PDB file of C-alpha atoms in Angstrom:
ATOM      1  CA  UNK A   1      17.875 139.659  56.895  1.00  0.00           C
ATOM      2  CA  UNK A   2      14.145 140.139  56.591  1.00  0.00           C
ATOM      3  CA  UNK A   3      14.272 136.793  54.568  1.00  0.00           C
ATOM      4  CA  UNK A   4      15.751 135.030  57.553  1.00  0.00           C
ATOM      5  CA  UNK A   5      13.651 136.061  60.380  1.00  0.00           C
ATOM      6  CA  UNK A   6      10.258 135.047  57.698  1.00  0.00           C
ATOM      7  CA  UNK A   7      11.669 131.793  57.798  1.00  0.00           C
ATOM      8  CA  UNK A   8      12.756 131.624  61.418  1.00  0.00           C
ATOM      9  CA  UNK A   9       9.182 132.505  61.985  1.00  0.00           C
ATOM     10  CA  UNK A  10       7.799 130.163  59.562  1.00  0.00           C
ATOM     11  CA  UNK A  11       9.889 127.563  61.189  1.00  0.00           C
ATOM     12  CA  UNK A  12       8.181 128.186  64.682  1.00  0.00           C
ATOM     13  CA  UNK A  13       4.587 128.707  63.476  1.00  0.00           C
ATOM     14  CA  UNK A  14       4.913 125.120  62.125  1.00  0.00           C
ATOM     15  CA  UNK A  15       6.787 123.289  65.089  1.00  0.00           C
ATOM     16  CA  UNK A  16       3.885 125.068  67.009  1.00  0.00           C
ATOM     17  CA  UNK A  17       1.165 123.450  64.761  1.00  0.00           C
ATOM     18  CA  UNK A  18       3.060 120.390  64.230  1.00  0.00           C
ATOM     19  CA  UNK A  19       0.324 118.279  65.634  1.00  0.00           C
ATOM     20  CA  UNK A  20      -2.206 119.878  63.334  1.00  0.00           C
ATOM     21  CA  UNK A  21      -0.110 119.531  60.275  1.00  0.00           C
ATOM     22  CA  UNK A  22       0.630 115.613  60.944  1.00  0.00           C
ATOM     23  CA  UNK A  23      -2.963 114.990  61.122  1.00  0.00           C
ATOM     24  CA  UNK A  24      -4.341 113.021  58.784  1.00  0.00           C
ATOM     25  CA  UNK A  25      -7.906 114.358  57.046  1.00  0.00           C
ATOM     26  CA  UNK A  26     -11.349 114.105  58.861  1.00  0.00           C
ATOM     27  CA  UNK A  27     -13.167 111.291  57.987  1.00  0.00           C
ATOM     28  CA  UNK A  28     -16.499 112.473  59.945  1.00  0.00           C
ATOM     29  CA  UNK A  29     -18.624 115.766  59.653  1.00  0.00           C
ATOM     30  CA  UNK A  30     -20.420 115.749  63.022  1.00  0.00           C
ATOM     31  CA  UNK A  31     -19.082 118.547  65.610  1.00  0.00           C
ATOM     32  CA  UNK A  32     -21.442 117.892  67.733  1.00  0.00           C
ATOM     33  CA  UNK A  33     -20.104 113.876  68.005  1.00  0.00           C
ATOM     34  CA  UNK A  34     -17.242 115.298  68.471  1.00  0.00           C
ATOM     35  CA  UNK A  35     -17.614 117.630  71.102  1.00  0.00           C
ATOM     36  CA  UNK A  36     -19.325 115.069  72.766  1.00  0.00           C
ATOM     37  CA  UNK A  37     -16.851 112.126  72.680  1.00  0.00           C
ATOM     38  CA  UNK A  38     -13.997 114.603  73.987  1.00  0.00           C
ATOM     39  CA  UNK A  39     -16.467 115.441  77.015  1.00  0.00           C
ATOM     40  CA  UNK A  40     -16.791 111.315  77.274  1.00  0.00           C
ATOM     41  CA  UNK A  41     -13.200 110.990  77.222  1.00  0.00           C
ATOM     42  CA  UNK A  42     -11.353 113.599  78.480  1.00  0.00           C
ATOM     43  CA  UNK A  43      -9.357 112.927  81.554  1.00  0.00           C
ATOM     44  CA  UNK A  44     -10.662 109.525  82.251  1.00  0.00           C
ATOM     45  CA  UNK A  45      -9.112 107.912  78.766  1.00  0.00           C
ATOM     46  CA  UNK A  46      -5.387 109.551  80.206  1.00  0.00           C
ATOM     47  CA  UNK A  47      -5.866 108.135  83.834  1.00  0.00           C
ATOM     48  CA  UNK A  48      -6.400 104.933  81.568  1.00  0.00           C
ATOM     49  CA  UNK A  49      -2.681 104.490  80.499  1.00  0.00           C
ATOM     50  CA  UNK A  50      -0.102 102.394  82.316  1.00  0.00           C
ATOM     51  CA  UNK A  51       2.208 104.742  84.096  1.00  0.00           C
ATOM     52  CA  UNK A  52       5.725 103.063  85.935  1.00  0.00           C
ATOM     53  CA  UNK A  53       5.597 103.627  89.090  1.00  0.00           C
ATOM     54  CA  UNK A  54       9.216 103.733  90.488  1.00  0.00           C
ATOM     55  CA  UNK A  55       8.030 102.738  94.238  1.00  0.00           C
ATOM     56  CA  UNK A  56       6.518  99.930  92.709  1.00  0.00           C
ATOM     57  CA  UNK A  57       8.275  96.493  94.601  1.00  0.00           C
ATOM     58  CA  UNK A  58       6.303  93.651  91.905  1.00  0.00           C
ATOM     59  CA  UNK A  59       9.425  92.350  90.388  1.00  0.00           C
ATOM     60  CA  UNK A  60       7.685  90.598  87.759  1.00  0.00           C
ATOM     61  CA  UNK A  61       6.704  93.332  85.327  1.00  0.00           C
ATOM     62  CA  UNK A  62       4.733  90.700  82.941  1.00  0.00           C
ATOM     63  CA  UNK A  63       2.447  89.914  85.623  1.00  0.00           C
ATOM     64  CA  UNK A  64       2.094  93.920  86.361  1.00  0.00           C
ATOM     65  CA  UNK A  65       1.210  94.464  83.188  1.00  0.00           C
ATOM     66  CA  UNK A  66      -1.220  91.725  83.150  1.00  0.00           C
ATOM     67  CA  UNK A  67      -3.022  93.244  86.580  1.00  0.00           C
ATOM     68  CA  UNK A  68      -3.316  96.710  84.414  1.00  0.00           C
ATOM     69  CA  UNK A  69      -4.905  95.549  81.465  1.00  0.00           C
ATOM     70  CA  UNK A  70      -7.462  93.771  83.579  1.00  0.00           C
ATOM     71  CA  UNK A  71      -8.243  96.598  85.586  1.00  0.00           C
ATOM     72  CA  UNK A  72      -8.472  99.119  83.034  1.00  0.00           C
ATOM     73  CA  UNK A  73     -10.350  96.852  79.952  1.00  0.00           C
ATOM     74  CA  UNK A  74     -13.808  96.934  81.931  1.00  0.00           C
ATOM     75  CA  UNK A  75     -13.363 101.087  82.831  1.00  0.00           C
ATOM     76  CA  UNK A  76     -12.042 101.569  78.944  1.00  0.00           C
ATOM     77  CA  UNK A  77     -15.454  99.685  77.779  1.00  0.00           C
ATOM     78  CA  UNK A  78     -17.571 101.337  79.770  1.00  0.00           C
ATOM     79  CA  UNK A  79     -16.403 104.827  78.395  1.00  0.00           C
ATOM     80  CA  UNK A  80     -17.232 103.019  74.217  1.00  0.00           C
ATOM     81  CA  UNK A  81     -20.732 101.942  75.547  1.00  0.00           C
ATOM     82  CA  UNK A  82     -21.209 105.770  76.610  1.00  0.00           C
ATOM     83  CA  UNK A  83     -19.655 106.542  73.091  1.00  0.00           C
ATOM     84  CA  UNK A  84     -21.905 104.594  71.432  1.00  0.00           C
ATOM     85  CA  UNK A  85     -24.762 106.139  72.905  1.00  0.00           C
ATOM     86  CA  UNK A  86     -23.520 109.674  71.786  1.00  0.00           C
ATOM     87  CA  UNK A  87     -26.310 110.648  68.528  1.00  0.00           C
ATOM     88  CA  UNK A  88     -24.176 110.855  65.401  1.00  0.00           C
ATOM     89  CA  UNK A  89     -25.543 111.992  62.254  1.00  0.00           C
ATOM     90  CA  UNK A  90     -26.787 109.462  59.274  1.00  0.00           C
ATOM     91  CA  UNK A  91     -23.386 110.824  57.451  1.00  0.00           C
ATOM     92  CA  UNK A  92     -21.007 109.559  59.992  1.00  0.00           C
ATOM     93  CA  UNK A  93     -22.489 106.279  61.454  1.00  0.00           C
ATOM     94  CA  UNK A  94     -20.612 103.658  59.551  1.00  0.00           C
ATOM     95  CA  UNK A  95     -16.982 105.143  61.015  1.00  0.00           C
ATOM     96  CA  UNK A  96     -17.967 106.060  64.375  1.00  0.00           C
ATOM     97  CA  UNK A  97     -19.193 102.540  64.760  1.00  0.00           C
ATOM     98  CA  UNK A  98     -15.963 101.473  62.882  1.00  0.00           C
ATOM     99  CA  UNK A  99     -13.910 103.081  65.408  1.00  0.00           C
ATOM    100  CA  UNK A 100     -15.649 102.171  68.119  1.00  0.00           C
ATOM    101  CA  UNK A 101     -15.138  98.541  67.179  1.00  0.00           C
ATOM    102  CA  UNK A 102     -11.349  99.205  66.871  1.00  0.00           C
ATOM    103  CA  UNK A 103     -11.657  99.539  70.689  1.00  0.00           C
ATOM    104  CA  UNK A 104     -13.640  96.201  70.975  1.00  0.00           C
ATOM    105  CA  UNK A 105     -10.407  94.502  69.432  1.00  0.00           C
ATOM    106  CA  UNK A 106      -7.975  96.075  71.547  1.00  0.00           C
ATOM    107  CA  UNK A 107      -9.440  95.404  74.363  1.00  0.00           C
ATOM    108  CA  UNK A 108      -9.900  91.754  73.201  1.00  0.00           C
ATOM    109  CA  UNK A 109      -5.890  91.703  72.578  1.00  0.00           C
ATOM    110  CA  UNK A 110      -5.249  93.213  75.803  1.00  0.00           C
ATOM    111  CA  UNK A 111      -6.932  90.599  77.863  1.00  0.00           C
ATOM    112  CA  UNK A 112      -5.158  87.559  75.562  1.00  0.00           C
ATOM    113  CA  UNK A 113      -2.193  88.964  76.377  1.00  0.00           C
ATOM    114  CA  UNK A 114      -2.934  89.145  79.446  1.00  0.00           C
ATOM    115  CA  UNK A 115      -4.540  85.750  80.210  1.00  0.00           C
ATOM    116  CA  UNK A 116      -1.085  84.452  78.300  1.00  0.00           C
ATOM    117  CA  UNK A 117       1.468  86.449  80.605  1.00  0.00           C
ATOM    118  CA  UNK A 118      -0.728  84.877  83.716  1.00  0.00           C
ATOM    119  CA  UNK A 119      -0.274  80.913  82.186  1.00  0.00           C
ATOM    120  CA  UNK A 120       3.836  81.593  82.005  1.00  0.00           C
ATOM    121  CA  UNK A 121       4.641  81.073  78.217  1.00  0.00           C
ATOM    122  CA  UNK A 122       6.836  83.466  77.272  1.00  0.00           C
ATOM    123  CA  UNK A 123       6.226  81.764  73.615  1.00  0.00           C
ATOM    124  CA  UNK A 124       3.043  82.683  73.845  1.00  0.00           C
ATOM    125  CA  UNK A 125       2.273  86.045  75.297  1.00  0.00           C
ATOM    126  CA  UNK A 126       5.442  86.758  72.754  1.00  0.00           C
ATOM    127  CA  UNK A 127       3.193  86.015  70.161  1.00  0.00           C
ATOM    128  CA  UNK A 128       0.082  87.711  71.082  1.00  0.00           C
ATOM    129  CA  UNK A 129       1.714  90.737  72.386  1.00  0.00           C
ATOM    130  CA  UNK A 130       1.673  92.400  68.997  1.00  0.00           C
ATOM    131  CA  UNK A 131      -2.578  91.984  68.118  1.00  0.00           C
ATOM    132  CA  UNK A 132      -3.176  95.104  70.008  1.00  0.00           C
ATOM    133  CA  UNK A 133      -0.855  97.374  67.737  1.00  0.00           C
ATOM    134  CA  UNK A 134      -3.065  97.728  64.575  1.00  0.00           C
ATOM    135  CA  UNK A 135      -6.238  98.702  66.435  1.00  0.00           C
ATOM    136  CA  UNK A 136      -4.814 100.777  68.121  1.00  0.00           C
ATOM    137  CA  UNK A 137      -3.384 102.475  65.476  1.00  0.00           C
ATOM    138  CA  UNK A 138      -6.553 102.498  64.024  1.00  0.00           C
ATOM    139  CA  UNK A 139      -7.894 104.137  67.227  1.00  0.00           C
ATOM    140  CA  UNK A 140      -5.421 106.562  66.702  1.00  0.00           C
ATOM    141  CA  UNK A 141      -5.973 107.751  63.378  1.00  0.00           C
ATOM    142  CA  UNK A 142      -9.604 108.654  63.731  1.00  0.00           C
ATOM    143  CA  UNK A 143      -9.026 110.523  66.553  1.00  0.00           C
ATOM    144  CA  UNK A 144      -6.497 112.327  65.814  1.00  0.00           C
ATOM    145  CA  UNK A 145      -8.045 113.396  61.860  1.00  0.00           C
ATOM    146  CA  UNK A 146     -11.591 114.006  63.721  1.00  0.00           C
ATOM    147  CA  UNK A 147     -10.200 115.567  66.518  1.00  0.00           C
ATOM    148  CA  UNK A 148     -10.993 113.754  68.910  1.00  0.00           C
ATOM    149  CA  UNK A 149      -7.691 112.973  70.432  1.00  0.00           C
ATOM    150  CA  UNK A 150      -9.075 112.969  73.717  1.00  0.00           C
ATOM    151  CA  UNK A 151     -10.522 109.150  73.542  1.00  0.00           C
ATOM    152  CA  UNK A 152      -6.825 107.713  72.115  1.00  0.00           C
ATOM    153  CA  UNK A 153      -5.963 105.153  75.272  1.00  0.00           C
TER     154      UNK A 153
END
């Protein structure tokens, strides 16, 4: 019985931590940077993401999405310039500015696919649709191994 409740509570203790066990290792050693960049990001990367909204009336979703991206490129930018400006140490430079270019490119795919959804193709903004995925996933993995999961759009 004791046996089973140990692993009942082992069982917990990890869906708990789940998040912390799935992340991958940290690729920086600069708390400081990090503190920092979570104070940079915090709620303004969330208020960043495209939410549904169900009073919406825009039938045409494409051109929606389109509208989003170009509103929220320019605020998403602004928020890397002010991580850029953040001191990191000599250690970390190359993959903070790494990263930081990760959210160059997705920006860059965002607005193609958005200047393709506003010419009509669906050929086209079917094609570019998918440029955004691997910077973002690159985005992603930094911030979630340096802990910095505030500043993933």
């Amino acid at each position: 019985a004791f046996l089973g409740i140990a692993a009942v509570l082992a069982l917990a203790i990890a869906w708990l931590n789940r998040s912390y066990i799935l992340r991958a290792d940290r690729t920086i050693d600069d708390p400081a940077f990090v503190t920092a960049a979570n104070k940079v990001c915090g709620k303004r990367v969330v208020d960043l993401r495209a939410v549904r909204r169900e009073d919406n009336t825009d039938n045409n979703l494409e051109l929606q999405t389109a509208k989003q991206i170009e509103r929220v490129a320019p605020k998403l930018q602004a928020i890397v310039e002010e991580l850029a400006a953040i001191k990191v140490n000599a250690a970390s430079q190359v993959k903070v500015t790494e990263w930081l270019g990760h959210y160059d490119d997705y920006s860059a795919a965002g607005l193609r696919y958005a200047a393709a959804i506003r010419r009509g193709n669906p050929d086209e903004y079917n094609r570019v649709d998918d440029e955004g995925i691997a910077p973002l996933r690159a985005i992603s993995q930094f911030a979630r191994g340096n802990r910095i999961d505030a500043c993933i759009p």
